[in-house]
């Protein structure tokens, strides 16, 4: 196996610390959280108290000023442990960066420290019932009123952290006739009149993740809740495009870590399980299957680690991030399917981690932009334009 050079001893010490946190605060409760459909709010507060939220934020805003490799280590531990209900990554490395990069100083001071402490849970509302990967097709509107406020109307769906969310970054059309150039981002807080949360959605996997519908019925959003203020009016789509490479790389990071964990579980199982007087591992099919899967996961890990290096250097482009997201999530699903097969009937039993990982994996090829969209992005980067 190729030794990883991405992490320093300090990163690995952090990983060990976070792994202990997972074993103490997450692992004993995750099955119960899957049954109730959401994680307990207390885990957010404890994570904040231990400095496990928004680590890459500057210290002035409550973070640790850490490089994003600490967040990568955290993502890997959550994926490897099968803790799919924990929405720390979206909160810390999607929601918080939008505020950091585009927010006004007042907005940063108001929200970022509270996100870092776990006092607020963050979400971002892009997808709609009729607009998923095509963000230009959103119908939610935020029309400016005479007093400078905005009247927000529309609905969003498939929103991670949506049920717990205290703060939602909402993508809306401020100039509906201008297409992508008429899109803005708004900071909507729980409790604003007209903002309602729908049911927690029942999903194939990610059962402990509080994915929800959100509804905005004549929500009067003050002018100072336009993310970035007037300087960012109608520039929301640009921000979305700038942040998507990191979001998509996060999906790839989780995919590789989950696939490696699945190989580990399966290796243990086939060595212990006896069939026809010998272990399942003794059969050539089992050995060759695991050898092939391990090779592909190793290749994927090297590529993803390189992408993280590019990210830290400010050189990760959209096409490369799309390659990582598409390739690694496809591979994750392949690994899960093969590993379930090697588990036999037990691979279909919910109490086995491979079964839950199989169910959790499928959405990876859909969210963050479907893999078909990823291929379109890659093709266009090669000069192969569509109509």
mmCIF file of C-alpha atoms in Angstrom:
data_model
loop_
_atom_site.group_PDB
_atom_site.id
_atom_site.type_symbol
_atom_site.label_atom_id
_atom_site.label_comp_id
_atom_site.label_asym_id
_atom_site.label_seq_id
_atom_site.Cartn_x
_atom_site.Cartn_y
_atom_site.Cartn_z
ATOM 1 C CA UNK A 1 0.000 0.000 0.000
ATOM 2 C CA UNK A 2 1.222 3.497 -0.824
ATOM 3 C CA UNK A 3 2.021 5.446 2.316
ATOM 4 C CA UNK A 4 0.004 8.633 2.478
ATOM 5 C CA UNK A 5 1.932 11.889 2.652
ATOM 6 C CA UNK A 6 -1.064 14.190 2.960
ATOM 7 C CA UNK A 7 -1.164 14.345 6.749
ATOM 8 C CA UNK A 8 1.361 15.535 9.313
ATOM 9 C CA UNK A 9 1.728 14.007 12.815
ATOM 10 C CA UNK A 10 -0.473 16.865 14.055
ATOM 11 C CA UNK A 11 -3.238 15.868 11.654
ATOM 12 C CA UNK A 12 -3.004 12.253 12.805
ATOM 13 C CA UNK A 13 -3.109 13.300 16.462
ATOM 14 C CA UNK A 14 -6.275 15.233 15.691
ATOM 15 C CA UNK A 15 -7.683 12.182 13.904
ATOM 16 C CA UNK A 16 -7.077 10.040 16.984
ATOM 17 C CA UNK A 17 -8.771 12.618 19.187
ATOM 18 C CA UNK A 18 -11.803 12.856 16.937
ATOM 19 C CA UNK A 19 -11.996 9.057 16.658
ATOM 20 C CA UNK A 20 -12.223 8.851 20.448
ATOM 21 C CA UNK A 21 -14.985 11.464 20.354
ATOM 22 C CA UNK A 22 -16.869 9.334 17.809
ATOM 23 C CA UNK A 23 -16.512 6.183 19.895
ATOM 24 C CA UNK A 24 -17.754 7.978 22.999
ATOM 25 C CA UNK A 25 -20.376 10.409 21.709
ATOM 26 C CA UNK A 26 -21.610 8.982 18.386
ATOM 27 C CA UNK A 27 -21.147 5.220 18.085
ATOM 28 C CA UNK A 28 -23.279 4.254 21.132
ATOM 29 C CA UNK A 29 -26.221 6.315 19.885
ATOM 30 C CA UNK A 30 -26.150 6.115 16.097
ATOM 31 C CA UNK A 31 -28.484 3.112 15.774
ATOM 32 C CA UNK A 32 -31.078 4.857 17.945
ATOM 33 C CA UNK A 33 -30.667 8.020 15.886
ATOM 34 C CA UNK A 34 -31.392 6.009 12.747
ATOM 35 C CA UNK A 35 -34.638 4.854 14.318
ATOM 36 C CA UNK A 36 -35.740 8.371 15.277
ATOM 37 C CA UNK A 37 -34.580 9.940 12.009
ATOM 38 C CA UNK A 38 -32.199 12.552 13.396
ATOM 39 C CA UNK A 39 -29.200 12.869 15.686
ATOM 40 C CA UNK A 40 -29.628 14.394 19.119
ATOM 41 C CA UNK A 41 -28.881 18.093 19.259
ATOM 42 C CA UNK A 42 -26.482 17.493 22.142
ATOM 43 C CA UNK A 43 -23.864 15.969 19.836
ATOM 44 C CA UNK A 44 -23.610 19.306 18.034
ATOM 45 C CA UNK A 45 -22.986 21.163 21.279
ATOM 46 C CA UNK A 46 -20.397 18.634 22.433
ATOM 47 C CA UNK A 47 -18.615 18.806 19.091
ATOM 48 C CA UNK A 48 -18.492 22.588 19.392
ATOM 49 C CA UNK A 49 -17.181 22.416 22.944
ATOM 50 C CA UNK A 50 -14.372 20.123 21.777
ATOM 51 C CA UNK A 51 -13.398 22.316 18.833
ATOM 52 C CA UNK A 52 -14.632 19.872 16.188
ATOM 53 C CA UNK A 53 -16.789 22.363 14.263
ATOM 54 C CA UNK A 54 -15.669 25.012 11.752
ATOM 55 C CA UNK A 55 -12.004 24.253 12.404
ATOM 56 C CA UNK A 56 -10.802 25.981 9.251
ATOM 57 C CA UNK A 57 -12.389 29.298 10.230
ATOM 58 C CA UNK A 58 -10.033 32.043 11.433
ATOM 59 C CA UNK A 59 -9.700 32.280 15.198
ATOM 60 C CA UNK A 60 -11.364 35.701 15.076
ATOM 61 C CA UNK A 61 -14.617 33.968 14.127
ATOM 62 C CA UNK A 62 -14.399 31.065 16.560
ATOM 63 C CA UNK A 63 -12.430 28.579 14.470
ATOM 64 C CA UNK A 64 -8.935 27.218 14.900
ATOM 65 C CA UNK A 65 -7.426 28.688 11.750
ATOM 66 C CA UNK A 66 -6.604 25.115 10.737
ATOM 67 C CA UNK A 67 -5.935 23.946 7.201
ATOM 68 C CA UNK A 68 -8.634 21.854 5.595
ATOM 69 C CA UNK A 69 -6.718 18.612 6.006
ATOM 70 C CA UNK A 70 -8.047 18.519 9.566
ATOM 71 C CA UNK A 71 -11.556 18.587 8.136
ATOM 72 C CA UNK A 72 -10.565 15.863 5.656
ATOM 73 C CA UNK A 73 -9.424 13.650 8.538
ATOM 74 C CA UNK A 74 -12.734 14.278 10.297
ATOM 75 C CA UNK A 75 -14.731 13.428 7.172
ATOM 76 C CA UNK A 76 -12.776 10.214 6.744
ATOM 77 C CA UNK A 77 -13.430 9.125 10.323
ATOM 78 C CA UNK A 78 -17.168 9.779 10.052
ATOM 79 C CA UNK A 79 -17.398 7.861 6.776
ATOM 80 C CA UNK A 80 -15.211 4.987 7.936
ATOM 81 C CA UNK A 81 -17.310 4.597 11.070
ATOM 82 C CA UNK A 82 -20.586 4.611 9.145
ATOM 83 C CA UNK A 83 -21.771 7.676 11.090
ATOM 84 C CA UNK A 84 -23.838 8.962 8.203
ATOM 85 C CA UNK A 85 -26.258 10.932 10.357
ATOM 86 C CA UNK A 86 -23.644 13.481 11.348
ATOM 87 C CA UNK A 87 -23.865 16.630 9.230
ATOM 88 C CA UNK A 88 -20.696 18.326 10.486
ATOM 89 C CA UNK A 89 -19.085 18.507 7.048
ATOM 90 C CA UNK A 90 -21.869 20.507 5.428
ATOM 91 C CA UNK A 91 -22.139 22.767 8.472
ATOM 92 C CA UNK A 92 -18.416 23.451 8.824
ATOM 93 C CA UNK A 93 -17.100 23.222 5.273
ATOM 94 C CA UNK A 94 -19.995 24.393 3.126
ATOM 95 C CA UNK A 95 -22.244 26.720 5.136
ATOM 96 C CA UNK A 96 -19.504 28.445 7.158
ATOM 97 C CA UNK A 97 -17.261 29.086 4.110
ATOM 98 C CA UNK A 98 -20.108 30.817 2.273
ATOM 99 C CA UNK A 99 -20.366 33.235 5.181
ATOM 100 C CA UNK A 100 -16.610 33.611 5.437
ATOM 101 C CA UNK A 101 -16.023 34.251 1.740
ATOM 102 C CA UNK A 102 -19.083 36.314 0.856
ATOM 103 C CA UNK A 103 -20.620 37.623 4.073
ATOM 104 C CA UNK A 104 -20.370 41.127 5.417
ATOM 105 C CA UNK A 105 -18.289 41.635 8.534
ATOM 106 C CA UNK A 106 -21.468 42.017 10.590
ATOM 107 C CA UNK A 107 -22.831 38.728 9.215
ATOM 108 C CA UNK A 108 -19.587 36.931 10.002
ATOM 109 C CA UNK A 109 -19.538 38.249 13.549
ATOM 110 C CA UNK A 110 -23.194 37.383 14.079
ATOM 111 C CA UNK A 111 -23.169 33.793 12.856
ATOM 112 C CA UNK A 112 -19.731 32.216 12.543
ATOM 113 C CA UNK A 113 -18.847 32.002 16.261
ATOM 114 C CA UNK A 114 -22.246 30.486 17.016
ATOM 115 C CA UNK A 115 -21.786 27.914 14.250
ATOM 116 C CA UNK A 116 -18.328 27.066 15.606
ATOM 117 C CA UNK A 117 -19.699 26.550 19.111
ATOM 118 C CA UNK A 118 -22.518 24.325 17.905
ATOM 119 C CA UNK A 119 -25.100 26.767 19.198
ATOM 120 C CA UNK A 120 -26.502 27.051 15.679
ATOM 121 C CA UNK A 121 -26.810 24.313 13.052
ATOM 122 C CA UNK A 122 -26.324 25.445 9.474
ATOM 123 C CA UNK A 123 -27.872 24.255 6.216
ATOM 124 C CA UNK A 124 -27.923 25.396 2.611
ATOM 125 C CA UNK A 125 -31.111 25.242 0.556
ATOM 126 C CA UNK A 126 -30.465 24.782 -3.151
ATOM 127 C CA UNK A 127 -32.551 21.867 -4.460
ATOM 128 C CA UNK A 128 -36.223 22.277 -5.244
ATOM 129 C CA UNK A 129 -38.943 19.811 -6.210
ATOM 130 C CA UNK A 130 -38.390 20.693 -9.887
ATOM 131 C CA UNK A 131 -34.724 21.771 -9.774
ATOM 132 C CA UNK A 132 -31.919 19.587 -8.484
ATOM 133 C CA UNK A 133 -28.592 19.529 -10.306
ATOM 134 C CA UNK A 134 -29.716 22.404 -12.575
ATOM 135 C CA UNK A 135 -29.418 25.310 -10.171
ATOM 136 C CA UNK A 136 -30.347 27.760 -12.909
ATOM 137 C CA UNK A 137 -33.837 26.262 -12.876
ATOM 138 C CA UNK A 138 -34.793 27.265 -9.345
ATOM 139 C CA UNK A 139 -38.174 28.929 -8.873
ATOM 140 C CA UNK A 140 -37.836 30.371 -5.351
ATOM 141 C CA UNK A 141 -37.965 34.161 -5.510
ATOM 142 C CA UNK A 142 -36.864 36.960 -3.201
ATOM 143 C CA UNK A 143 -38.318 40.206 -4.496
ATOM 144 C CA UNK A 144 -37.163 43.497 -3.043
ATOM 145 C CA UNK A 145 -39.800 45.631 -1.342
ATOM 146 C CA UNK A 146 -40.101 49.367 -0.953
ATOM 147 C CA UNK A 147 -38.502 49.315 2.497
ATOM 148 C CA UNK A 148 -35.446 47.440 1.174
ATOM 149 C CA UNK A 149 -36.422 44.050 2.588
ATOM 150 C CA UNK A 150 -37.045 40.992 0.420
ATOM 151 C CA UNK A 151 -40.191 38.869 0.201
ATOM 152 C CA UNK A 152 -39.101 35.239 -0.051
ATOM 153 C CA UNK A 153 -41.411 32.626 -1.583
ATOM 154 C CA UNK A 154 -40.789 29.056 -2.646
ATOM 155 C CA UNK A 155 -39.898 25.606 -1.365
ATOM 156 C CA UNK A 156 -36.767 23.506 -1.074
ATOM 157 C CA UNK A 157 -36.306 19.776 -0.675
ATOM 158 C CA UNK A 158 -33.618 17.211 0.215
ATOM 159 C CA UNK A 159 -32.042 19.701 2.630
ATOM 160 C CA UNK A 160 -29.338 18.140 4.804
ATOM 161 C CA UNK A 161 -29.491 19.395 8.425
ATOM 162 C CA UNK A 162 -32.800 20.948 7.398
ATOM 163 C CA UNK A 163 -34.844 19.842 10.398
ATOM 164 C CA UNK A 164 -32.248 20.956 12.959
ATOM 165 C CA UNK A 165 -31.189 24.075 11.065
ATOM 166 C CA UNK A 166 -31.165 27.394 12.888
ATOM 167 C CA UNK A 167 -29.598 29.164 9.921
ATOM 168 C CA UNK A 168 -30.284 28.368 6.277
ATOM 169 C CA UNK A 169 -28.521 29.887 3.287
ATOM 170 C CA UNK A 170 -31.343 30.054 0.740
ATOM 171 C CA UNK A 171 -30.723 30.284 -3.001
ATOM 172 C CA UNK A 172 -33.365 32.497 -4.595
ATOM 173 C CA UNK A 173 -34.035 34.537 -7.710
ATOM 174 C CA UNK A 174 -33.861 38.268 -7.047
ATOM 175 C CA UNK A 175 -34.208 39.015 -10.756
ATOM 176 C CA UNK A 176 -36.299 36.167 -12.204
ATOM 177 C CA UNK A 177 -35.830 37.395 -15.766
ATOM 178 C CA UNK A 178 -32.020 37.334 -15.639
ATOM 179 C CA UNK A 179 -31.442 33.585 -15.329
ATOM 180 C CA UNK A 180 -28.308 32.655 -13.393
ATOM 181 C CA UNK A 181 -27.319 36.334 -13.254
ATOM 182 C CA UNK A 182 -30.396 37.075 -11.159
ATOM 183 C CA UNK A 183 -29.614 34.684 -8.290
ATOM 184 C CA UNK A 184 -28.793 35.753 -4.720
ATOM 185 C CA UNK A 185 -28.181 34.050 -1.376
ATOM 186 C CA UNK A 186 -30.128 34.860 1.786
ATOM 187 C CA UNK A 187 -29.589 34.147 5.475
ATOM 188 C CA UNK A 188 -32.851 32.835 6.869
ATOM 189 C CA UNK A 189 -33.139 32.098 10.570
ATOM 190 C CA UNK A 190 -35.471 29.693 12.296
ATOM 191 C CA UNK A 191 -38.412 31.600 13.692
ATOM 192 C CA UNK A 192 -38.786 34.071 10.861
ATOM 193 C CA UNK A 193 -42.542 34.335 10.142
ATOM 194 C CA UNK A 194 -43.482 32.276 7.098
ATOM 195 C CA UNK A 195 -40.433 29.966 7.302
ATOM 196 C CA UNK A 196 -41.648 26.441 7.965
ATOM 197 C CA UNK A 197 -39.931 23.079 8.066
ATOM 198 C CA UNK A 198 -41.691 20.134 6.503
ATOM 199 C CA UNK A 199 -41.470 16.509 7.435
ATOM 200 C CA UNK A 200 -38.174 14.719 7.850
ATOM 201 C CA UNK A 201 -37.877 12.758 4.640
ATOM 202 C CA UNK A 202 -37.746 8.964 4.838
ATOM 203 C CA UNK A 203 -34.825 7.838 2.736
ATOM 204 C CA UNK A 204 -33.235 4.651 1.451
ATOM 205 C CA UNK A 205 -30.128 5.389 3.513
ATOM 206 C CA UNK A 206 -28.646 8.147 5.689
ATOM 207 C CA UNK A 207 -31.491 7.385 8.057
ATOM 208 C CA UNK A 208 -30.111 9.363 10.991
ATOM 209 C CA UNK A 209 -29.577 12.459 8.850
ATOM 210 C CA UNK A 210 -32.340 15.030 9.312
ATOM 211 C CA UNK A 211 -33.049 15.681 5.641
ATOM 212 C CA UNK A 212 -36.122 17.900 5.297
ATOM 213 C CA UNK A 213 -38.355 19.991 3.127
ATOM 214 C CA UNK A 214 -38.347 23.736 3.756
ATOM 215 C CA UNK A 215 -41.127 26.171 2.898
ATOM 216 C CA UNK A 216 -40.973 29.960 2.535
ATOM 217 C CA UNK A 217 -44.326 31.689 2.450
ATOM 218 C CA UNK A 218 -44.002 35.470 2.222
ATOM 219 C CA UNK A 219 -40.961 35.442 4.490
ATOM 220 C CA UNK A 220 -39.902 39.050 4.946
ATOM 221 C CA UNK A 221 -36.111 38.925 4.944
ATOM 222 C CA UNK A 222 -34.385 42.113 6.154
ATOM 223 C CA UNK A 223 -31.965 43.723 3.721
ATOM 224 C CA UNK A 224 -29.024 42.921 5.999
ATOM 225 C CA UNK A 225 -29.787 39.200 5.578
ATOM 226 C CA UNK A 226 -28.794 39.286 1.910
ATOM 227 C CA UNK A 227 -25.504 37.370 2.076
ATOM 228 C CA UNK A 228 -22.738 39.856 1.370
ATOM 229 C CA UNK A 229 -25.118 42.789 1.235
ATOM 230 C CA UNK A 230 -25.752 44.824 -1.890
ATOM 231 C CA UNK A 231 -22.299 43.971 -3.246
ATOM 232 C CA UNK A 232 -23.440 40.365 -3.692
ATOM 233 C CA UNK A 233 -26.916 41.078 -5.083
ATOM 234 C CA UNK A 234 -27.515 38.883 -8.152
ATOM 235 C CA UNK A 235 -24.069 37.281 -7.721
ATOM 236 C CA UNK A 236 -25.222 34.161 -5.891
ATOM 237 C CA UNK A 237 -24.692 31.814 -8.817
ATOM 238 C CA UNK A 238 -21.047 32.871 -9.042
ATOM 239 C CA UNK A 239 -20.580 31.967 -5.382
ATOM 240 C CA UNK A 240 -22.258 28.616 -5.876
ATOM 241 C CA UNK A 241 -19.952 27.774 -8.759
ATOM 242 C CA UNK A 242 -16.875 28.864 -6.815
ATOM 243 C CA UNK A 243 -17.710 26.655 -3.836
ATOM 244 C CA UNK A 244 -18.914 23.541 -5.671
ATOM 245 C CA UNK A 245 -15.422 22.052 -6.298
ATOM 246 C CA UNK A 246 -14.773 21.757 -2.549
ATOM 247 C CA UNK A 247 -18.280 20.396 -1.954
ATOM 248 C CA UNK A 248 -17.771 17.769 -4.634
ATOM 249 C CA UNK A 249 -14.339 16.828 -3.338
ATOM 250 C CA UNK A 250 -15.880 16.265 0.090
ATOM 251 C CA UNK A 251 -18.176 13.670 -1.470
ATOM 252 C CA UNK A 252 -15.162 11.935 -3.006
ATOM 253 C CA UNK A 253 -13.295 11.980 0.313
ATOM 254 C CA UNK A 254 -16.196 10.311 2.076
ATOM 255 C CA UNK A 255 -16.641 7.808 -0.747
ATOM 256 C CA UNK A 256 -13.053 6.557 -0.578
ATOM 257 C CA UNK A 257 -13.064 6.322 3.216
ATOM 258 C CA UNK A 258 -16.360 4.423 3.229
ATOM 259 C CA UNK A 259 -15.160 2.052 0.506
ATOM 260 C CA UNK A 260 -11.955 1.299 2.412
ATOM 261 C CA UNK A 261 -13.950 0.604 5.569
ATOM 262 C CA UNK A 262 -16.222 -1.773 3.647
ATOM 263 C CA UNK A 263 -13.214 -3.719 2.404
ATOM 264 C CA UNK A 264 -11.984 -4.002 5.990
ATOM 265 C CA UNK A 265 -15.324 -5.299 7.278
ATOM 266 C CA UNK A 266 -15.551 -7.769 4.422
ATOM 267 C CA UNK A 267 -11.991 -9.003 4.878
ATOM 268 C CA UNK A 268 -12.755 -9.787 8.519
ATOM 269 C CA UNK A 269 -15.993 -11.521 7.575
ATOM 270 C CA UNK A 270 -14.632 -13.776 4.805
ATOM 271 C CA UNK A 271 -11.763 -14.902 6.985
ATOM 272 C CA UNK A 272 -14.140 -15.991 9.751
ATOM 273 C CA UNK A 273 -17.094 -17.351 7.750
ATOM 274 C CA UNK A 274 -16.852 -21.068 6.950
ATOM 275 C CA UNK A 275 -18.372 -22.603 3.801
ATOM 276 C CA UNK A 276 -17.840 -26.207 2.651
ATOM 277 C CA UNK A 277 -15.251 -26.738 5.354
ATOM 278 C CA UNK A 278 -13.106 -23.706 4.563
ATOM 279 C CA UNK A 279 -13.221 -19.952 5.000
ATOM 280 C CA UNK A 280 -14.897 -17.834 2.347
ATOM 281 C CA UNK A 281 -11.514 -16.126 1.988
ATOM 282 C CA UNK A 282 -10.004 -19.409 0.770
ATOM 283 C CA UNK A 283 -11.997 -19.261 -2.457
ATOM 284 C CA UNK A 284 -10.254 -17.651 -5.414
ATOM 285 C CA UNK A 285 -13.291 -15.549 -6.250
ATOM 286 C CA UNK A 286 -13.229 -13.928 -2.816
ATOM 287 C CA UNK A 287 -9.506 -13.228 -2.936
ATOM 288 C CA UNK A 288 -9.557 -11.844 -6.461
ATOM 289 C CA UNK A 289 -12.629 -9.698 -5.824
ATOM 290 C CA UNK A 290 -11.082 -8.098 -2.758
ATOM 291 C CA UNK A 291 -7.749 -7.668 -4.541
ATOM 292 C CA UNK A 292 -9.462 -5.833 -7.396
ATOM 293 C CA UNK A 293 -11.476 -3.632 -5.054
ATOM 294 C CA UNK A 294 -8.454 -2.751 -2.946
ATOM 295 C CA UNK A 295 -6.487 -1.807 -6.046
ATOM 296 C CA UNK A 296 -9.218 0.517 -7.276
ATOM 297 C CA UNK A 297 -9.687 2.129 -3.869
ATOM 298 C CA UNK A 298 -5.945 2.679 -3.585
ATOM 299 C CA UNK A 299 -5.911 4.396 -6.974
ATOM 300 C CA UNK A 300 -8.864 6.556 -5.947
ATOM 301 C CA UNK A 301 -7.242 7.519 -2.651
ATOM 302 C CA UNK A 302 -4.047 8.684 -4.341
ATOM 303 C CA UNK A 303 -6.088 10.819 -6.740
ATOM 304 C CA UNK A 304 -8.226 12.309 -3.974
ATOM 305 C CA UNK A 305 -5.188 13.081 -1.831
ATOM 306 C CA UNK A 306 -3.712 14.929 -4.796
ATOM 307 C CA UNK A 307 -6.952 16.858 -5.188
ATOM 308 C CA UNK A 308 -6.744 17.896 -1.528
ATOM 309 C CA UNK A 309 -3.210 19.155 -2.134
ATOM 310 C CA UNK A 310 -4.470 21.148 -5.112
ATOM 311 C CA UNK A 311 -7.307 22.523 -2.999
ATOM 312 C CA UNK A 312 -4.912 23.722 -0.317
ATOM 313 C CA UNK A 313 -2.779 25.355 -3.011
ATOM 314 C CA UNK A 314 -5.831 27.093 -4.506
ATOM 315 C CA UNK A 315 -5.466 25.099 -7.727
ATOM 316 C CA UNK A 316 -8.389 22.641 -7.685
ATOM 317 C CA UNK A 317 -10.502 23.280 -10.769
ATOM 318 C CA UNK A 318 -14.117 22.371 -11.332
ATOM 319 C CA UNK A 319 -13.448 19.608 -13.861
ATOM 320 C CA UNK A 320 -10.943 17.811 -11.642
ATOM 321 C CA UNK A 321 -13.268 18.000 -8.638
ATOM 322 C CA UNK A 322 -16.051 16.634 -10.847
ATOM 323 C CA UNK A 323 -13.809 13.745 -11.874
ATOM 324 C CA UNK A 324 -13.150 12.924 -8.233
ATOM 325 C CA UNK A 325 -16.825 13.111 -7.279
ATOM 326 C CA UNK A 326 -18.053 10.982 -10.183
ATOM 327 C CA UNK A 327 -15.307 8.368 -10.139
ATOM 328 C CA UNK A 328 -15.136 7.850 -6.388
ATOM 329 C CA UNK A 329 -18.887 7.729 -5.782
ATOM 330 C CA UNK A 330 -19.301 5.229 -8.615
ATOM 331 C CA UNK A 331 -16.494 3.174 -7.100
ATOM 332 C CA UNK A 332 -18.054 3.404 -3.643
ATOM 333 C CA UNK A 333 -21.275 1.885 -4.928
ATOM 334 C CA UNK A 334 -19.364 -0.856 -6.745
ATOM 335 C CA UNK A 335 -17.376 -1.725 -3.624
ATOM 336 C CA UNK A 336 -20.487 -1.833 -1.454
ATOM 337 C CA UNK A 337 -22.286 -4.108 -3.900
ATOM 338 C CA UNK A 338 -19.389 -6.561 -4.157
ATOM 339 C CA UNK A 339 -18.871 -6.581 -0.402
ATOM 340 C CA UNK A 340 -22.550 -7.238 0.270
ATOM 341 C CA UNK A 341 -22.295 -10.193 -2.114
ATOM 342 C CA UNK A 342 -19.328 -11.614 -0.216
ATOM 343 C CA UNK A 343 -21.306 -11.347 3.023
ATOM 344 C CA UNK A 344 -24.044 -13.515 1.543
ATOM 345 C CA UNK A 345 -27.381 -13.349 3.335
ATOM 346 C CA UNK A 346 -25.869 -11.452 6.237
ATOM 347 C CA UNK A 347 -25.043 -8.649 3.831
ATOM 348 C CA UNK A 348 -28.786 -7.992 3.621
ATOM 349 C CA UNK A 349 -29.266 -7.680 7.391
ATOM 350 C CA UNK A 350 -29.534 -4.140 8.736
ATOM 351 C CA UNK A 351 -27.469 -4.866 11.853
ATOM 352 C CA UNK A 352 -24.399 -5.457 9.696
ATOM 353 C CA UNK A 353 -22.497 -2.247 8.897
ATOM 354 C CA UNK A 354 -22.021 -3.286 5.265
ATOM 355 C CA UNK A 355 -25.789 -3.267 4.761
ATOM 356 C CA UNK A 356 -26.191 0.260 6.092
ATOM 357 C CA UNK A 357 -23.162 1.412 4.116
ATOM 358 C CA UNK A 358 -24.686 -0.077 0.952
ATOM 359 C CA UNK A 359 -27.869 1.942 1.494
ATOM 360 C CA UNK A 360 -25.977 5.103 2.427
ATOM 361 C CA UNK A 361 -23.738 4.959 -0.651
ATOM 362 C CA UNK A 362 -26.371 5.248 -3.344
ATOM 363 C CA UNK A 363 -27.109 8.942 -2.898
ATOM 364 C CA UNK A 364 -23.449 9.847 -3.382
ATOM 365 C CA UNK A 365 -23.930 9.538 -7.137
ATOM 366 C CA UNK A 366 -26.856 11.976 -6.975
ATOM 367 C CA UNK A 367 -26.231 14.878 -4.621
ATOM 368 C CA UNK A 368 -23.643 17.569 -5.215
ATOM 369 C CA UNK A 369 -24.705 17.304 -8.851
ATOM 370 C CA UNK A 370 -25.525 13.942 -10.406
ATOM 371 C CA UNK A 371 -22.680 11.968 -11.920
ATOM 372 C CA UNK A 372 -24.184 12.574 -15.341
ATOM 373 C CA UNK A 373 -23.769 16.303 -14.713
ATOM 374 C CA UNK A 374 -20.186 15.654 -13.593
ATOM 375 C CA UNK A 375 -19.465 14.005 -16.938
ATOM 376 C CA UNK A 376 -21.000 16.970 -18.733
ATOM 377 C CA UNK A 377 -18.742 19.350 -16.781
ATOM 378 C CA UNK A 378 -15.700 17.234 -17.619
ATOM 379 C CA UNK A 379 -16.655 16.985 -21.297
ATOM 380 C CA UNK A 380 -17.068 20.761 -21.586
ATOM 381 C CA UNK A 381 -13.640 21.269 -20.013
ATOM 382 C CA UNK A 382 -12.305 19.159 -22.894
ATOM 383 C CA UNK A 383 -13.942 21.436 -25.441
ATOM 384 C CA UNK A 384 -16.850 19.082 -26.065
ATOM 385 C CA UNK A 385 -19.785 21.471 -25.785
ATOM 386 C CA UNK A 386 -23.430 20.421 -25.854
ATOM 387 C CA UNK A 387 -26.237 22.291 -27.507
#
